[in-house]
Short mmCIF file of C-alpha atoms in Angstrom, two decimals:
data_model
loop_
_atom_site.label_atom_id
_atom_site.label_comp_id
_atom_site.label_asym_id
_atom_site.label_seq_id
_atom_site.Cartn_x
_atom_site.Cartn_y
_atom_site.Cartn_z
CA UNK A 1 -23.90 18.78 28.03
CA UNK A 2 -20.69 16.07 28.08
CA UNK A 3 -17.91 17.05 25.92
CA UNK A 4 -16.29 14.83 23.68
CA UNK A 5 -13.08 13.47 24.98
CA UNK A 6 -9.91 13.64 23.40
CA UNK A 7 -8.04 10.38 22.23
CA UNK A 8 -4.28 9.87 22.54
CA UNK A 9 -3.12 6.52 20.84
CA UNK A 10 0.20 4.85 21.17
CA UNK A 11 0.75 3.50 17.57
CA UNK A 12 3.27 0.22 18.26
CA UNK A 13 1.21 -2.66 19.67
CA UNK A 14 -1.87 -0.75 19.76
CA UNK A 15 -2.64 0.26 16.73
CA UNK A 16 -0.84 -2.43 14.85
CA UNK A 17 1.25 -5.61 15.84
CA UNK A 18 4.73 -4.10 15.89
CA UNK A 19 6.27 -6.99 17.49
CA UNK A 20 5.90 -8.63 14.03
CA UNK A 21 6.08 -5.94 11.78
CA UNK A 22 8.89 -3.59 13.18
CA UNK A 23 10.57 -3.67 16.38
CA UNK A 24 13.37 -6.71 15.34
CA UNK A 25 14.50 -4.68 12.64
CA UNK A 26 14.30 -1.48 14.68
CA UNK A 27 16.30 -3.34 17.56
CA UNK A 28 19.06 -4.50 14.96
CA UNK A 29 19.28 -1.14 13.43
CA UNK A 30 19.94 0.29 16.61
CA UNK A 31 22.69 -2.03 17.41
CA UNK A 32 24.23 -1.44 13.98
CA UNK A 33 24.05 2.13 14.87
CA UNK A 34 25.61 2.17 18.09
CA UNK A 35 28.51 -0.46 17.16
CA UNK A 36 29.17 2.41 14.23
CA UNK A 37 28.99 5.47 15.79
CA UNK A 38 30.79 4.40 19.20
CA UNK A 39 33.16 2.32 17.71
CA UNK A 40 31.83 -1.12 19.88
CA UNK A 41 31.81 -4.47 19.08
CA UNK A 42 28.79 -5.92 18.31
CA UNK A 43 28.33 -7.50 21.80
CA UNK A 44 29.18 -4.24 23.71
CA UNK A 45 26.56 -2.48 21.38
CA UNK A 46 23.94 -4.70 21.87
CA UNK A 47 24.80 -4.65 25.86
CA UNK A 48 24.73 -0.77 25.67
CA UNK A 49 21.58 -0.51 23.68
CA UNK A 50 19.76 -2.80 26.39
CA UNK A 51 21.39 -1.05 29.28
CA UNK A 52 20.09 2.37 28.35
CA UNK A 53 16.13 1.02 27.32
CA UNK A 54 16.30 -0.70 31.18
CA UNK A 55 17.92 2.77 32.62
CA UNK A 56 16.00 5.68 30.89
CA UNK A 57 13.23 3.48 28.97
CA UNK A 58 14.56 4.79 25.48
CA UNK A 59 17.79 3.75 24.25
CA UNK A 60 18.02 7.55 22.39
CA UNK A 61 17.89 9.02 25.87
CA UNK A 62 21.25 7.61 26.95
CA UNK A 63 23.14 8.20 23.72
CA UNK A 64 22.09 11.52 23.93
CA UNK A 65 23.10 12.09 27.49
CA UNK A 66 26.50 9.67 27.54
CA UNK A 67 27.56 10.25 23.97
CA UNK A 68 26.44 13.32 22.38
CA UNK A 69 24.25 11.54 19.98
CA UNK A 70 22.03 13.89 18.00
CA UNK A 71 18.20 12.58 18.27
CA UNK A 72 17.48 13.52 14.69
CA UNK A 73 20.55 11.47 13.49
CA UNK A 74 19.56 8.52 15.45
CA UNK A 75 15.98 8.64 14.97
CA UNK A 76 16.54 8.83 10.77
CA UNK A 77 19.03 5.99 10.66
CA UNK A 78 17.41 3.29 12.54
CA UNK A 79 13.71 3.74 11.43
CA UNK A 80 14.49 3.14 7.55
CA UNK A 81 13.18 -0.01 7.64
CA UNK A 82 12.89 -0.94 4.18
CA UNK A 83 9.90 -3.21 3.50
CA UNK A 84 8.06 -2.17 6.50
CA UNK A 85 4.43 -1.25 4.76
CA UNK A 86 4.64 -4.86 3.50
CA UNK A 87 4.51 -6.45 7.10
CA UNK A 88 1.42 -3.95 8.01
CA UNK A 89 -2.24 -4.59 7.65
CA UNK A 90 -5.52 -3.41 9.26
CA UNK A 91 -9.14 -4.56 9.42
CA UNK A 92 -11.99 -2.96 8.02
CA UNK A 93 -13.50 -3.14 11.86
CA UNK A 94 -10.45 -1.69 13.43
CA UNK A 95 -10.89 1.45 10.76
CA UNK A 96 -14.67 2.09 11.10
CA UNK A 97 -14.19 1.42 14.84
CA UNK A 98 -11.63 4.05 15.08
CA UNK A 99 -13.96 6.55 12.95
CA UNK A 100 -17.17 5.96 15.40
CA UNK A 101 -15.31 7.44 18.37
CA UNK A 102 -16.37 10.85 19.42
CA UNK A 103 -14.23 13.88 19.99
CA UNK A 104 -10.89 14.27 18.37
CA UNK A 105 -8.09 11.39 17.50
CA UNK A 106 -4.20 12.31 17.82
CA UNK A 107 -1.32 9.79 17.65
CA UNK A 108 1.14 10.00 20.66
CA UNK A 109 3.99 8.12 20.19
CA UNK A 110 7.75 7.65 21.21
CA UNK A 111 8.53 7.01 17.52
CA UNK A 112 9.79 9.44 15.06
CA UNK A 113 7.12 11.48 13.02
CA UNK A 114 8.50 9.87 9.57
CA UNK A 115 8.35 6.46 10.80
CA UNK A 116 4.41 7.24 12.40
CA UNK A 117 3.27 8.47 9.03
CA UNK A 118 4.44 5.75 7.39
CA UNK A 119 2.54 3.30 9.47
CA UNK A 120 -0.54 5.09 9.48
CA UNK A 121 -0.54 5.27 5.75
CA UNK A 122 -0.21 1.80 5.02
CA UNK A 123 -2.56 0.94 7.79
CA UNK A 124 -4.99 3.23 6.03
CA UNK A 125 -5.74 5.10 9.09
CA UNK A 126 -4.24 8.49 8.46
CA UNK A 127 -7.28 10.21 7.31
CA UNK A 128 -8.74 8.89 11.11
CA UNK A 129 -6.34 10.79 13.07
CA UNK A 130 -6.31 14.97 13.76
CA UNK A 131 -2.49 14.91 14.10
CA UNK A 132 0.60 12.70 15.04
CA UNK A 133 2.14 13.68 18.06
CA UNK A 134 6.19 12.37 17.96
CA UNK A 135 9.17 11.71 19.87
CA UNK A 136 10.40 15.16 18.02
CA UNK A 137 7.78 17.33 19.85
CA UNK A 138 7.92 15.90 23.27
CA UNK A 139 10.75 18.27 24.37
CA UNK A 140 10.52 20.70 27.50
CA UNK A 141 13.02 23.32 28.03
CA UNK A 142 15.33 22.01 25.54
CA UNK A 143 15.25 18.54 26.62
CA UNK A 144 13.87 15.44 25.00
CA UNK A 145 11.22 13.95 27.41
CA UNK A 146 9.00 11.35 25.83
CA UNK A 147 6.58 9.02 27.29
CA UNK A 148 6.28 8.34 30.30
CA UNK A 149 7.26 11.89 31.27
CA UNK A 150 4.27 13.40 33.50
CA UNK A 151 5.49 16.76 32.44
CA UNK A 152 5.41 16.17 29.42
CA UNK A 153 2.00 14.72 29.21
CA UNK A 154 0.44 17.50 30.93
CA UNK A 155 1.99 19.91 28.42
CA UNK A 156 0.45 17.70 25.64
CA UNK A 157 -2.97 18.62 27.32
CA UNK A 158 -2.22 22.17 27.44
CA UNK A 159 -0.90 22.28 23.75
CA UNK A 160 -4.25 20.86 22.84
CA UNK A 161 -6.20 23.39 25.05
CA UNK A 162 -8.21 20.56 27.05
CA UNK A 163 -7.92 19.51 30.62
CA UNK A 164 -6.31 16.74 31.31
CA UNK A 165 -9.43 14.85 32.49
CA UNK A 166 -10.64 14.85 28.87
CA UNK A 167 -7.91 13.10 27.62
CA UNK A 168 -7.98 9.01 27.15
CA UNK A 169 -4.78 7.30 26.67
CA UNK A 170 -4.90 4.04 24.91
CA UNK A 171 -1.70 2.42 25.52
CA UNK A 172 -0.32 -0.98 25.74
CA UNK A 173 2.53 0.06 27.97
CA UNK A 174 1.96 0.40 31.78
CA UNK A 175 4.62 2.96 32.79
CA UNK A 176 3.17 5.24 30.32
CA UNK A 177 -0.28 4.58 31.63
CA UNK A 178 0.49 4.90 35.41
CA UNK A 179 1.99 8.87 34.34
CA UNK A 180 -0.95 9.77 32.50
CA UNK A 181 -3.21 8.68 35.26
CA UNK A 182 -1.08 10.64 37.78
CA UNK A 183 -1.97 13.62 35.49
CA UNK A 184 -5.54 13.14 35.54
CA UNK A 185 -6.32 11.61 32.00
CA UNK A 186 -8.42 8.56 31.70
CA UNK A 187 -6.43 5.18 30.80
CA UNK A 188 -7.26 2.46 28.54
CA UNK A 189 -5.06 -0.98 28.42
CA UNK A 190 -4.67 -2.58 24.70
CA UNK A 191 -3.75 -6.17 25.52
CA UNK A 192 -4.58 -7.26 21.86
CA UNK A 193 -0.84 -8.20 21.16
CA UNK A 194 0.06 -9.35 24.86
CA UNK A 195 1.08 -12.91 25.67
CA UNK A 196 -1.38 -14.85 27.65
CA UNK A 197 0.02 -16.34 30.99
CA UNK A 198 1.80 -19.16 30.86
CA UNK A 199 2.57 -18.85 27.05
CA UNK A 200 6.37 -18.74 26.10
CA UNK A 201 8.19 -15.68 25.71
CA UNK A 202 8.98 -15.16 21.87
CA UNK A 203 12.20 -14.74 20.71
CA UNK A 204 13.22 -11.06 20.47
CA UNK A 205 15.83 -8.85 18.95
CA UNK A 206 16.74 -7.58 22.24
CA UNK A 207 13.40 -5.15 22.82
CA UNK A 208 11.56 -5.66 25.98
CA UNK A 209 9.80 -8.88 26.10
CA UNK A 210 5.70 -8.68 25.02
CA UNK A 211 4.20 -8.53 28.07
CA UNK A 212 1.93 -10.93 29.36
CA UNK A 213 -1.70 -10.45 30.29
CA UNK A 214 -2.35 -9.66 33.95
CA UNK A 215 -5.22 -8.52 36.13
CA UNK A 216 -6.05 -4.36 35.74
CA UNK A 217 -4.03 -2.14 37.90
CA UNK A 218 -5.62 0.69 39.99
CA UNK A 219 -4.63 3.13 37.47
CA UNK A 220 -5.89 1.35 34.31
CA UNK A 221 -9.70 2.63 33.72
CA UNK A 222 -10.28 0.05 31.33
CA UNK A 223 -8.52 -2.87 29.67
CA UNK A 224 -9.21 -3.86 26.06
CA UNK A 225 -8.38 -6.62 23.40
CA UNK A 226 -9.81 -5.00 20.32
CA UNK A 227 -10.70 -1.32 19.16
CA UNK A 228 -14.30 -2.26 18.73
CA UNK A 229 -14.41 -2.08 22.73
CA UNK A 230 -13.77 1.63 22.61
CA UNK A 231 -16.70 2.20 21.46
CA UNK A 232 -19.01 0.30 23.58
CA UNK A 233 -17.53 2.02 26.31
CA UNK A 234 -19.35 5.34 28.23
CA UNK A 235 -16.56 7.93 28.17
#
């Protein structure tokens, strides 16, 4: 008898349009935080935020390693986001598609728990997930190891008491999927909010530009443009 999969869903730009609802204010809050805490000018803070994102995949990691910034303080300060709930919407079709999926469903996000829970509540999705695995829980040997750290992904499967082959990671970020596939997980690339090839790049607040749709890499098991497509695949 085939066992039900364990679904690991990213949150931002996978379950909602974060580039519209959250990324701009988060980027602004991070720059203000760096400017204030490190006593830098605004251009210096902006450049440092971008540099650490490019080098480590997360601005927070660079601030922790080089400036002794405490993760909890940074995450709380940069994810307050007044008015966030008013910018979030989910369709009844999305909710129904998630509810139809067999097996357990978890949120696996590099965002803090408080933010993830706010987003899920505003989208009406809280009841559809069996748990949230936020960045605070992505630690190994005392070090923060957010996605795409392969060792952390392997430890998530251990924590959930399933082999990695039973896990399906649904993500918009290819680097995270590449690591997940390397440890044996199945991968689904959400392209719902990606730019089409040839479309102009959006004006950003300094976060990585929303990627364009492109050919499916070999480490991606499937690519989708809606949650409804998940229930039409044989997992």
